[in-house]
Amino acid sequence: MTDLFSLSGKTALVTGGSRGIGLMIARGFVEAGARVYVSSRKKDACDQVASELSKLGECRSIPADLSTEDGAKGLAAELAGRESALHVLVNNAGANWGAPLAEYPDSAWDKVLATNLKSPFFLSRACLPLLEKAARSDDPARIINIGSIDGLRVPLLETYAYSSSKAALHHLTRVLARQLAPRRITVNAVAPGPFESKMMAATLDRFRDAIVASCPLGRIGEPDDMAGVAIYLASRAGSYVTGAVIPVDGGISAC
Ligand SMILES: NC(=O)c1ccc[n+]([C@@H]2O[C@H](COP(=O)([O-])OP(=O)(O)OC[C@H]3O[C@@H](n4cnc5c(N)ncnc54)[C@H](OP(=O)(O)O)[C@@H]3O)[C@@H](O)[C@H]2O)c1
């Protein structure tokens, strides 16, 4: 059973691994035995996380801005210079923007769609040669996209571009799953509910009690809740799962 969920011998890249949900996943992967690369725009934050997680196992930093295709290609090229194969790609980096309908700016759509939707597409494509080198019939390479319950049901806050980007990312997950299955690469999405992070800080400050009250399991998500689902999807345990969108939300989206 330990072997079933082990990531020993696997290499993983976690975008947005410098904090929040990405850091929860990166830490879980390192503890499960993977060599983990964390990436985000801020070099100091990536370096600090790599240094901290290296006390638990293997973690390295490759800073990159993923808001453009060139940024995604650059990250994949840098990784290809260091690794001969990539077993797990986690497309987690994301951005949010809330504003009233009448004021919701064009620039918000550009920023949010570029980061949340286009970047997982371009980075996945740029990483395909490395993923294919890790792909096996009995243990495929994995792409894990971090969506949101806001892409499953309509959020209360006015985050037009964000919730649309996440619904689109869930569907892109299914489309890529079909295309990449013959190449022995699985593509799944995790749709988190509320987890502590910089992105969620203002929302939790204002609405924590209401969010907890609306959650059937009566709490905010914990780091192990996110690490657990990501380790399942990345390990041999998740080998036969592709095209799935898994809510990890204490039951919020189901009720
Ligand atoms: N927290 C929640 O409750 C929740 C719920 C549902 C879904 N999610 C999703 O989970 C993911 C992580 O969110 P989070 O809550 O952990 O937010 P967060 O704390 O704000 O983390 C976002 C991460 O993405 C990186 N990032 C942002 N823009 C980037 C860019 N252009 N290029 C590269 N990296 C970039 C950030 O680092 P830099 O600033 O250094 O670039 C940071 O590491 C997102 O996709 C989010 O939509 C979160």
PDB file of C-alpha atoms and ligand atoms in Angstrom:
ATOM      1  CA  MET A   1       0.000   0.000   0.000  1.00  0.00           C
ATOM      2  CA  THR A   2       2.863   2.375   0.753  1.00  0.00           C
ATOM      3  CA  ASP A   3       4.269   1.623  -2.693  1.00  0.00           C
ATOM      4  CA  LEU A   4       0.881   2.269  -4.320  1.00  0.00           C
ATOM      5  CA  PHE A   5       0.939   5.902  -3.182  1.00  0.00           C
ATOM      6  CA  SER A   6       4.698   6.421  -3.393  1.00  0.00           C
ATOM      7  CA  LEU A   7       6.228   9.038  -5.698  1.00  0.00           C
ATOM      8  CA  SER A   8       9.705   7.706  -5.199  1.00  0.00           C
ATOM      9  CA  GLY A   9      11.745   7.966  -8.417  1.00  0.00           C
ATOM     10  CA  LYS A  10       9.298  10.455  -9.976  1.00  0.00           C
ATOM     11  CA  THR A  11      10.043  14.022 -11.010  1.00  0.00           C
ATOM     12  CA  ALA A  12       7.325  16.643 -10.652  1.00  0.00           C
ATOM     13  CA  LEU A  13       6.891  20.293 -11.616  1.00  0.00           C
ATOM     14  CA  VAL A  14       4.439  22.387  -9.567  1.00  0.00           C
ATOM     15  CA  THR A  15       3.613  25.827 -10.932  1.00  0.00           C
ATOM     16  CA  GLY A  16       2.678  28.386  -8.324  1.00  0.00           C
ATOM     17  CA  GLY A  17       4.546  26.113  -5.917  1.00  0.00           C
ATOM     18  CA  SER A  18       5.872  29.036  -3.899  1.00  0.00           C
ATOM     19  CA  ARG A  19       2.837  29.397  -1.631  1.00  0.00           C
ATOM     20  CA  GLY A  20      -0.774  28.413  -0.953  1.00  0.00           C
ATOM     21  CA  ILE A  21      -2.178  25.330  -2.660  1.00  0.00           C
ATOM     22  CA  GLY A  22       0.927  24.839  -4.836  1.00  0.00           C
ATOM     23  CA  LEU A  23       3.118  24.720  -1.737  1.00  0.00           C
ATOM     24  CA  MET A  24       0.717  22.222  -0.088  1.00  0.00           C
ATOM     25  CA  ILE A  25       1.116  19.955  -3.140  1.00  0.00           C
ATOM     26  CA  ALA A  26       4.882  20.476  -3.452  1.00  0.00           C
ATOM     27  CA  ARG A  27       5.419  19.580   0.203  1.00  0.00           C
ATOM     28  CA  GLY A  28       3.226  16.477  -0.100  1.00  0.00           C
ATOM     29  CA  PHE A  29       5.089  15.357  -3.225  1.00  0.00           C
ATOM     30  CA  VAL A  30       8.491  15.814  -1.575  1.00  0.00           C
ATOM     31  CA  GLU A  31       7.313  13.861   1.473  1.00  0.00           C
ATOM     32  CA  ALA A  32       6.008  11.107  -0.860  1.00  0.00           C
ATOM     33  CA  GLY A  33       9.495  10.780  -2.365  1.00  0.00           C
ATOM     34  CA  ALA A  34       9.388  12.852  -5.595  1.00  0.00           C
ATOM     35  CA  ARG A  35      12.039  15.256  -6.831  1.00  0.00           C
ATOM     36  CA  VAL A  36       9.996  18.454  -7.066  1.00  0.00           C
ATOM     37  CA  TYR A  37      10.565  21.642  -9.038  1.00  0.00           C
ATOM     38  CA  VAL A  38       8.621  24.667  -7.798  1.00  0.00           C
ATOM     39  CA  SER A  39       8.003  27.584 -10.110  1.00  0.00           C
ATOM     40  CA  SER A  40       6.454  31.045  -9.825  1.00  0.00           C
ATOM     41  CA  ARG A  41       7.409  34.580 -10.876  1.00  0.00           C
ATOM     42  CA  LYS A  42       9.229  35.543  -7.677  1.00  0.00           C
ATOM     43  CA  LYS A  43      12.675  33.944  -7.608  1.00  0.00           C
ATOM     44  CA  ASP A  44      13.272  34.622  -3.903  1.00  0.00           C
ATOM     45  CA  ALA A  45      10.010  32.903  -2.908  1.00  0.00           C
ATOM     46  CA  CYS A  46      10.792  29.834  -5.072  1.00  0.00           C
ATOM     47  CA  ASP A  47      14.360  29.627  -3.767  1.00  0.00           C
ATOM     48  CA  GLN A  48      13.153  29.872  -0.165  1.00  0.00           C
ATOM     49  CA  VAL A  49      10.585  27.100  -0.633  1.00  0.00           C
ATOM     50  CA  ALA A  50      13.153  24.894  -2.398  1.00  0.00           C
ATOM     51  CA  SER A  51      15.579  25.399   0.461  1.00  0.00           C
ATOM     52  CA  GLU A  52      12.919  24.685   3.118  1.00  0.00           C
ATOM     53  CA  LEU A  53      11.520  21.563   1.390  1.00  0.00           C
ATOM     54  CA  SER A  54      15.022  20.262   0.682  1.00  0.00           C
ATOM     55  CA  LYS A  55      15.204  19.507   4.414  1.00  0.00           C
ATOM     56  CA  LEU A  56      12.481  16.879   3.780  1.00  0.00           C
ATOM     57  CA  GLY A  57      13.687  15.526   0.426  1.00  0.00           C
ATOM     58  CA  GLU A  58      14.521  16.887  -3.036  1.00  0.00           C
ATOM     59  CA  CYS A  59      13.160  20.267  -4.116  1.00  0.00           C
ATOM     60  CA  ARG A  60      14.496  22.759  -6.656  1.00  0.00           C
ATOM     61  CA  SER A  61      13.466  26.170  -7.907  1.00  0.00           C
ATOM     62  CA  ILE A  62      12.902  27.409 -11.472  1.00  0.00           C
ATOM     63  CA  PRO A  63      11.276  30.863 -11.499  1.00  0.00           C
ATOM     64  CA  ALA A  64       9.134  31.727 -14.538  1.00  0.00           C
ATOM     65  CA  ASP A  65       6.332  34.055 -15.582  1.00  0.00           C
ATOM     66  CA  LEU A  66       3.676  31.827 -17.129  1.00  0.00           C
ATOM     67  CA  SER A  67       1.407  34.592 -18.411  1.00  0.00           C
ATOM     68  CA  THR A  68       2.818  34.166 -21.948  1.00  0.00           C
ATOM     69  CA  GLU A  69       3.548  31.185 -24.172  1.00  0.00           C
ATOM     70  CA  ASP A  70       7.218  32.219 -24.229  1.00  0.00           C
ATOM     71  CA  GLY A  71       7.267  31.969 -20.426  1.00  0.00           C
ATOM     72  CA  ALA A  72       5.851  28.433 -20.592  1.00  0.00           C
ATOM     73  CA  LYS A  73       8.321  27.409 -23.312  1.00  0.00           C
ATOM     74  CA  GLY A  74      11.201  28.883 -21.297  1.00  0.00           C
ATOM     75  CA  LEU A  75      10.224  26.912 -18.181  1.00  0.00           C
ATOM     76  CA  ALA A  76       9.939  23.661 -20.155  1.00  0.00           C
ATOM     77  CA  ALA A  77      13.320  24.292 -21.821  1.00  0.00           C
ATOM     78  CA  GLU A  78      14.987  25.000 -18.485  1.00  0.00           C
ATOM     79  CA  LEU A  79      13.552  21.788 -17.069  1.00  0.00           C
ATOM     80  CA  ALA A  80      14.625  19.812 -20.139  1.00  0.00           C
ATOM     81  CA  GLY A  81      18.186  21.030 -19.505  1.00  0.00           C
ATOM     82  CA  ARG A  82      18.087  19.443 -16.052  1.00  0.00           C
ATOM     83  CA  GLU A  83      15.875  16.351 -16.409  1.00  0.00           C
ATOM     84  CA  SER A  84      15.486  13.596 -19.001  1.00  0.00           C
ATOM     85  CA  ALA A  85      11.813  12.939 -18.095  1.00  0.00           C
ATOM     86  CA  LEU A  86       8.898  14.553 -16.270  1.00  0.00           C
ATOM     87  CA  HIS A  87       6.416  12.248 -14.526  1.00  0.00           C
ATOM     88  CA  VAL A  88       3.990  14.820 -13.102  1.00  0.00           C
ATOM     89  CA  LEU A  89       3.076  18.346 -14.185  1.00  0.00           C
ATOM     90  CA  VAL A  90       0.815  20.312 -11.835  1.00  0.00           C
ATOM     91  CA  ASN A  91      -0.701  23.394 -13.472  1.00  0.00           C
ATOM     92  CA  ASN A  92      -1.585  25.272 -10.304  1.00  0.00           C
ATOM     93  CA  ALA A  93      -0.472  28.917 -10.811  1.00  0.00           C
ATOM     94  CA  GLY A  94      -3.538  31.098 -10.934  1.00  0.00           C
ATOM     95  CA  ALA A  95      -4.914  34.614 -10.585  1.00  0.00           C
ATOM     96  CA  ASN A  96      -8.268  36.041  -9.548  1.00  0.00           C
ATOM     97  CA  TRP A  97     -10.019  39.355 -10.146  1.00  0.00           C
ATOM     98  CA  GLY A  98     -13.240  40.541  -8.589  1.00  0.00           C
ATOM     99  CA  ALA A  99     -15.113  43.698  -9.630  1.00  0.00           C
ATOM    100  CA  PRO A 100     -18.732  44.782 -10.107  1.00  0.00           C
ATOM    101  CA  LEU A 101     -20.251  43.883 -13.465  1.00  0.00           C
ATOM    102  CA  ALA A 102     -20.358  47.493 -14.689  1.00  0.00           C
ATOM    103  CA  GLU A 103     -16.682  48.036 -13.949  1.00  0.00           C
ATOM    104  CA  TYR A 104     -15.222  44.624 -14.797  1.00  0.00           C
ATOM    105  CA  PRO A 105     -12.224  45.524 -17.002  1.00  0.00           C
ATOM    106  CA  ASP A 106     -10.967  44.027 -20.241  1.00  0.00           C
ATOM    107  CA  SER A 107      -7.526  43.746 -18.634  1.00  0.00           C
ATOM    108  CA  ALA A 108      -8.947  41.384 -15.971  1.00  0.00           C
ATOM    109  CA  TRP A 109     -10.107  38.973 -18.658  1.00  0.00           C
ATOM    110  CA  ASP A 110      -6.698  39.070 -20.357  1.00  0.00           C
ATOM    111  CA  LYS A 111      -4.750  38.508 -17.151  1.00  0.00           C
ATOM    112  CA  VAL A 112      -6.997  35.804 -15.689  1.00  0.00           C
ATOM    113  CA  LEU A 113      -7.474  33.807 -18.886  1.00  0.00           C
ATOM    114  CA  ALA A 114      -3.754  33.995 -19.700  1.00  0.00           C
ATOM    115  CA  THR A 115      -2.748  32.678 -16.275  1.00  0.00           C
ATOM    116  CA  ASN A 116      -5.559  30.234 -15.492  1.00  0.00           C
ATOM    117  CA  LEU A 117      -6.403  28.797 -18.900  1.00  0.00           C
ATOM    118  CA  LYS A 118      -3.820  29.544 -21.587  1.00  0.00           C
ATOM    119  CA  SER A 119      -0.814  28.836 -19.373  1.00  0.00           C
ATOM    120  CA  PRO A 120      -1.881  25.244 -18.471  1.00  0.00           C
ATOM    121  CA  PHE A 121      -2.439  24.611 -22.187  1.00  0.00           C
ATOM    122  CA  PHE A 122       0.884  26.056 -23.350  1.00  0.00           C
ATOM    123  CA  LEU A 123       2.933  24.580 -20.498  1.00  0.00           C
ATOM    124  CA  SER A 124       1.380  21.131 -20.955  1.00  0.00           C
ATOM    125  CA  ARG A 125       2.183  21.268 -24.671  1.00  0.00           C
ATOM    126  CA  ALA A 126       5.731  22.474 -24.060  1.00  0.00           C
ATOM    127  CA  CYS A 127       6.292  19.680 -21.514  1.00  0.00           C
ATOM    128  CA  LEU A 128       4.946  16.875 -23.737  1.00  0.00           C
ATOM    129  CA  PRO A 129       8.360  15.601 -24.905  1.00  0.00           C
ATOM    130  CA  LEU A 130       9.508  15.252 -21.274  1.00  0.00           C
ATOM    131  CA  LEU A 131       6.170  13.745 -20.155  1.00  0.00           C
ATOM    132  CA  GLU A 132       6.269  11.190 -22.986  1.00  0.00           C
ATOM    133  CA  LYS A 133       9.682  10.032 -21.813  1.00  0.00           C
ATOM    134  CA  ALA A 134       8.114   9.170 -18.418  1.00  0.00           C
ATOM    135  CA  ALA A 135       4.894   7.651 -19.806  1.00  0.00           C
ATOM    136  CA  ARG A 136       4.281   3.908 -19.353  1.00  0.00           C
ATOM    137  CA  SER A 137       1.159   1.825 -19.871  1.00  0.00           C
ATOM    138  CA  ASP A 138       1.100   0.649 -16.253  1.00  0.00           C
ATOM    139  CA  ASP A 139       2.171   4.024 -14.835  1.00  0.00           C
ATOM    140  CA  PRO A 140       1.299   6.924 -17.165  1.00  0.00           C
ATOM    141  CA  ALA A 141       2.746  10.411 -16.956  1.00  0.00           C
ATOM    142  CA  ARG A 142       0.335  12.839 -15.300  1.00  0.00           C
ATOM    143  CA  ILE A 143      -0.986  16.330 -15.845  1.00  0.00           C
ATOM    144  CA  ILE A 144      -2.976  17.704 -12.907  1.00  0.00           C
ATOM    145  CA  ASN A 145      -4.829  20.989 -13.451  1.00  0.00           C
ATOM    146  CA  ILE A 146      -5.992  22.972 -10.441  1.00  0.00           C
ATOM    147  CA  GLY A 147      -9.483  24.227 -11.239  1.00  0.00           C
ATOM    148  CA  SER A 148     -12.029  25.442  -8.691  1.00  0.00           C
ATOM    149  CA  ILE A 149     -15.498  24.773  -7.359  1.00  0.00           C
ATOM    150  CA  ASP A 150     -16.225  28.231  -8.831  1.00  0.00           C
ATOM    151  CA  GLY A 151     -16.014  26.456 -12.195  1.00  0.00           C
ATOM    152  CA  LEU A 152     -18.595  23.877 -11.050  1.00  0.00           C
ATOM    153  CA  ARG A 153     -21.211  26.139  -9.534  1.00  0.00           C
ATOM    154  CA  VAL A 154     -21.917  29.884  -9.646  1.00  0.00           C
ATOM    155  CA  PRO A 155     -19.905  31.806  -7.024  1.00  0.00           C
ATOM    156  CA  LEU A 156     -21.465  34.555  -4.897  1.00  0.00           C
ATOM    157  CA  LEU A 157     -18.656  37.036  -5.611  1.00  0.00           C
ATOM    158  CA  GLU A 158     -18.329  38.881  -8.918  1.00  0.00           C
ATOM    159  CA  THR A 159     -15.351  37.015 -10.354  1.00  0.00           C
ATOM    160  CA  TYR A 160     -16.555  36.769 -13.945  1.00  0.00           C
ATOM    161  CA  ALA A 161     -13.267  35.936 -15.655  1.00  0.00           C
ATOM    162  CA  TYR A 162     -12.078  33.647 -12.845  1.00  0.00           C
ATOM    163  CA  SER A 163     -15.110  31.366 -12.660  1.00  0.00           C
ATOM    164  CA  SER A 164     -15.292  31.224 -16.476  1.00  0.00           C
ATOM    165  CA  SER A 165     -11.590  30.361 -16.704  1.00  0.00           C
ATOM    166  CA  LYS A 166     -12.005  27.516 -14.218  1.00  0.00           C
ATOM    167  CA  ALA A 167     -15.043  26.024 -15.989  1.00  0.00           C
ATOM    168  CA  ALA A 168     -13.032  26.191 -19.214  1.00  0.00           C
ATOM    169  CA  LEU A 169     -10.023  24.586 -17.545  1.00  0.00           C
ATOM    170  CA  HIS A 170     -12.196  21.684 -16.397  1.00  0.00           C
ATOM    171  CA  HIS A 171     -13.325  21.126 -19.958  1.00  0.00           C
ATOM    172  CA  LEU A 172      -9.812  21.564 -21.370  1.00  0.00           C
ATOM    173  CA  THR A 173      -8.822  18.812 -18.908  1.00  0.00           C
ATOM    174  CA  ARG A 174     -11.323  16.423 -20.507  1.00  0.00           C
ATOM    175  CA  VAL A 175     -10.317  17.385 -24.054  1.00  0.00           C
ATOM    176  CA  LEU A 176      -6.603  16.879 -23.321  1.00  0.00           C
ATOM    177  CA  ALA A 177      -7.348  13.615 -21.484  1.00  0.00           C
ATOM    178  CA  ARG A 178      -8.851  12.190 -24.649  1.00  0.00           C
ATOM    179  CA  GLN A 179      -6.032  13.451 -26.890  1.00  0.00           C
ATOM    180  CA  LEU A 180      -3.198  12.335 -24.629  1.00  0.00           C
ATOM    181  CA  ALA A 181      -4.496   8.940 -23.436  1.00  0.00           C
ATOM    182  CA  PRO A 182      -2.973   7.137 -26.456  1.00  0.00           C
ATOM    183  CA  ARG A 183       0.360   8.698 -25.484  1.00  0.00           C
ATOM    184  CA  ARG A 184      -0.070   7.270 -21.947  1.00  0.00           C
ATOM    185  CA  ILE A 185      -0.470  10.635 -20.261  1.00  0.00           C
ATOM    186  CA  THR A 186      -3.434  11.161 -17.927  1.00  0.00           C
ATOM    187  CA  VAL A 187      -5.006  14.590 -17.477  1.00  0.00           C
ATOM    188  CA  ASN A 188      -7.177  15.306 -14.451  1.00  0.00           C
ATOM    189  CA  ALA A 189      -8.361  18.371 -12.574  1.00  0.00           C
ATOM    190  CA  VAL A 190      -8.804  19.084  -8.899  1.00  0.00           C
ATOM    191  CA  ALA A 191     -11.554  21.583  -8.057  1.00  0.00           C
ATOM    192  CA  PRO A 192     -10.666  22.957  -4.619  1.00  0.00           C
ATOM    193  CA  GLY A 193     -13.135  24.551  -2.255  1.00  0.00           C
ATOM    194  CA  PRO A 194     -11.839  27.071   0.306  1.00  0.00           C
ATOM    195  CA  PHE A 195      -8.182  26.689   1.362  1.00  0.00           C
ATOM    196  CA  GLU A 196      -6.009  29.208   3.237  1.00  0.00           C
ATOM    197  CA  SER A 197      -3.884  31.200   0.779  1.00  0.00           C
ATOM    198  CA  LYS A 198      -2.969  34.719  -0.271  1.00  0.00           C
ATOM    199  CA  MET A 199      -5.659  34.556  -2.975  1.00  0.00           C
ATOM    200  CA  MET A 200      -8.321  33.522  -0.451  1.00  0.00           C
ATOM    201  CA  ALA A 201      -7.188  35.750   2.436  1.00  0.00           C
ATOM    202  CA  ALA A 202      -9.599  38.660   1.829  1.00  0.00           C
ATOM    203  CA  THR A 203     -12.551  36.333   1.185  1.00  0.00           C
ATOM    204  CA  LEU A 204     -11.871  34.308   4.336  1.00  0.00           C
ATOM    205  CA  ASP A 205     -11.409  37.506   6.379  1.00  0.00           C
ATOM    206  CA  ARG A 206     -14.892  38.653   5.388  1.00  0.00           C
ATOM    207  CA  PHE A 207     -16.866  35.429   4.979  1.00  0.00           C
ATOM    208  CA  ARG A 208     -15.088  32.669   6.942  1.00  0.00           C
ATOM    209  CA  ASP A 209     -18.030  31.891   9.230  1.00  0.00           C
ATOM    210  CA  ALA A 210     -20.525  31.809   6.345  1.00  0.00           C
ATOM    211  CA  ILE A 211     -18.218  29.610   4.252  1.00  0.00           C
ATOM    212  CA  VAL A 212     -17.707  27.155   7.111  1.00  0.00           C
ATOM    213  CA  ALA A 213     -21.475  27.120   7.763  1.00  0.00           C
ATOM    214  CA  SER A 214     -22.140  26.345   4.081  1.00  0.00           C
ATOM    215  CA  CYS A 215     -19.672  23.460   4.055  1.00  0.00           C
ATOM    216  CA  PRO A 216     -21.244  20.067   4.867  1.00  0.00           C
ATOM    217  CA  LEU A 217     -17.998  18.939   6.519  1.00  0.00           C
ATOM    218  CA  GLY A 218     -17.940  22.213   8.499  1.00  0.00           C
ATOM    219  CA  ARG A 219     -14.380  23.420   7.929  1.00  0.00           C
ATOM    220  CA  ILE A 220     -11.859  25.035   5.578  1.00  0.00           C
ATOM    221  CA  GLY A 221      -9.533  22.691   3.626  1.00  0.00           C
ATOM    222  CA  GLU A 222      -6.240  21.656   5.244  1.00  0.00           C
ATOM    223  CA  PRO A 223      -2.877  21.197   3.472  1.00  0.00           C
ATOM    224  CA  ASP A 224      -3.109  17.387   3.754  1.00  0.00           C
ATOM    225  CA  ASP A 225      -6.511  17.433   2.018  1.00  0.00           C
ATOM    226  CA  MET A 226      -4.847  18.951  -1.053  1.00  0.00           C
ATOM    227  CA  ALA A 227      -1.629  16.927  -0.812  1.00  0.00           C
ATOM    228  CA  GLY A 228      -3.696  13.737  -0.505  1.00  0.00           C
ATOM    229  CA  VAL A 229      -5.672  14.153  -3.733  1.00  0.00           C
ATOM    230  CA  ALA A 230      -2.592  15.280  -5.661  1.00  0.00           C
ATOM    231  CA  ILE A 231      -0.531  12.303  -4.430  1.00  0.00           C
ATOM    232  CA  TYR A 232      -3.388   9.963  -5.402  1.00  0.00           C
ATOM    233  CA  LEU A 233      -3.545  11.405  -8.934  1.00  0.00           C
ATOM    234  CA  ALA A 234       0.268  11.413  -9.308  1.00  0.00           C
ATOM    235  CA  SER A 235       1.006   7.952  -7.911  1.00  0.00           C
ATOM    236  CA  ARG A 236       0.424   4.451  -9.272  1.00  0.00           C
ATOM    237  CA  ALA A 237      -2.868   4.545  -7.328  1.00  0.00           C
ATOM    238  CA  GLY A 238      -4.252   6.997  -9.903  1.00  0.00           C
ATOM    239  CA  SER A 239      -2.980   5.221 -13.024  1.00  0.00           C
ATOM    240  CA  TYR A 240      -6.443   4.388 -14.428  1.00  0.00           C
ATOM    241  CA  VAL A 241      -8.025   7.805 -13.812  1.00  0.00           C
ATOM    242  CA  THR A 242      -8.159  10.358 -16.620  1.00  0.00           C
ATOM    243  CA  GLY A 243     -10.519  13.165 -17.622  1.00  0.00           C
ATOM    244  CA  ALA A 244     -11.827  13.471 -14.064  1.00  0.00           C
ATOM    245  CA  VAL A 245     -12.616  16.710 -12.242  1.00  0.00           C
ATOM    246  CA  ILE A 246     -12.420  15.978  -8.527  1.00  0.00           C
ATOM    247  CA  PRO A 247     -14.008  18.433  -6.087  1.00  0.00           C
ATOM    248  CA  VAL A 248     -12.063  18.720  -2.823  1.00  0.00           C
ATOM    249  CA  ASP A 249     -14.411  21.014  -0.993  1.00  0.00           C
ATOM    250  CA  GLY A 250     -15.937  19.330   2.030  1.00  0.00           C
ATOM    251  CA  GLY A 251     -19.095  18.692  -0.004  1.00  0.00           C
ATOM    252  CA  ILE A 252     -19.875  22.344  -0.877  1.00  0.00           C
ATOM    253  CA  SER A 253     -20.385  21.777  -4.602  1.00  0.00           C
ATOM    254  CA  ALA A 254     -22.470  18.640  -4.059  1.00  0.00           C
ATOM    255  CA  CYS A 255     -25.108  20.215  -1.790  1.00  0.00           C
TER     256      CYS A 255
HETATM  257  N1  LIG B   1      -7.188  28.904  -2.136  1.00  0.00           N
HETATM  258  C1  LIG B   1      -8.361  28.490  -2.524  1.00  0.00           C
HETATM  259  O1  LIG B   1      -9.288  28.439  -1.726  1.00  0.00           O
HETATM  260  C2  LIG B   1      -8.605  28.046  -3.952  1.00  0.00           C
HETATM  261  C3  LIG B   1      -9.873  27.553  -4.269  1.00  0.00           C
HETATM  262  C4  LIG B   1     -10.107  27.108  -5.554  1.00  0.00           C
HETATM  263  C5  LIG B   1      -9.085  27.122  -6.489  1.00  0.00           C
HETATM  264  N2  LIG B   1      -7.860  27.619  -6.156  1.00  0.00           N
HETATM  265  C6  LIG B   1      -6.816  27.603  -7.185  1.00  0.00           C
HETATM  266  O2  LIG B   1      -5.616  27.103  -6.651  1.00  0.00           O
HETATM  267  C7  LIG B   1      -4.509  27.660  -7.357  1.00  0.00           C
HETATM  268  C8  LIG B   1      -3.535  28.253  -6.341  1.00  0.00           C
HETATM  269  O3  LIG B   1      -4.210  29.330  -5.698  1.00  0.00           O
HETATM  270  P1  LIG B   1      -3.845  29.832  -4.232  1.00  0.00           P
HETATM  271  O4  LIG B   1      -5.122  30.006  -3.520  1.00  0.00           O
HETATM  272  O5  LIG B   1      -2.778  29.000  -3.635  1.00  0.00           O
HETATM  273  O6  LIG B   1      -3.310  31.303  -4.594  1.00  0.00           O
HETATM  274  P2  LIG B   1      -1.984  32.106  -4.251  1.00  0.00           P
HETATM  275  O7  LIG B   1      -1.592  31.922  -2.838  1.00  0.00           O
HETATM  276  O8  LIG B   1      -2.247  33.491  -4.738  1.00  0.00           O
HETATM  277  O9  LIG B   1      -0.871  31.403  -5.165  1.00  0.00           O
HETATM  278  C9  LIG B   1      -0.810  31.627  -6.539  1.00  0.00           C
HETATM  279  C10 LIG B   1       0.515  31.094  -7.040  1.00  0.00           C
HETATM  280  O10 LIG B   1       0.602  31.292  -8.456  1.00  0.00           O
HETATM  281  C11 LIG B   1       1.809  32.026  -8.757  1.00  0.00           C
HETATM  282  N3  LIG B   1       1.539  32.834  -9.945  1.00  0.00           N
HETATM  283  C12 LIG B   1       0.593  33.799 -10.109  1.00  0.00           C
HETATM  284  N4  LIG B   1       0.679  34.340 -11.334  1.00  0.00           N
HETATM  285  C13 LIG B   1       1.700  33.699 -11.979  1.00  0.00           C
HETATM  286  C14 LIG B   1       2.282  33.823 -13.267  1.00  0.00           C
HETATM  287  N5  LIG B   1       1.870  34.736 -14.175  1.00  0.00           N
HETATM  288  N6  LIG B   1       3.316  33.005 -13.577  1.00  0.00           N
HETATM  289  C15 LIG B   1       3.777  32.091 -12.684  1.00  0.00           C
HETATM  290  N7  LIG B   1       3.265  31.940 -11.449  1.00  0.00           N
HETATM  291  C16 LIG B   1       2.249  32.740 -11.105  1.00  0.00           C
HETATM  292  C17 LIG B   1       2.096  32.830  -7.488  1.00  0.00           C
HETATM  293  O11 LIG B   1       3.461  33.181  -7.310  1.00  0.00           O
HETATM  294  P3  LIG B   1       4.154  34.542  -7.879  1.00  0.00           P
HETATM  295  O12 LIG B   1       3.333  35.692  -7.354  1.00  0.00           O
HETATM  296  O13 LIG B   1       5.552  34.490  -7.350  1.00  0.00           O
HETATM  297  O14 LIG B   1       4.123  34.418  -9.365  1.00  0.00           O
HETATM  298  C18 LIG B   1       1.710  31.807  -6.432  1.00  0.00           C
HETATM  299  O15 LIG B   1       2.759  30.867  -6.251  1.00  0.00           O
HETATM  300  C19 LIG B   1      -5.085  28.672  -8.329  1.00  0.00           C
HETATM  301  O16 LIG B   1      -5.209  28.116  -9.608  1.00  0.00           O
HETATM  302  C20 LIG B   1      -6.457  28.968  -7.733  1.00  0.00           C
HETATM  303  O17 LIG B   1      -7.364  29.415  -8.702  1.00  0.00           O
HETATM  304  C21 LIG B   1      -7.601  28.101  -4.917  1.00  0.00           C
END
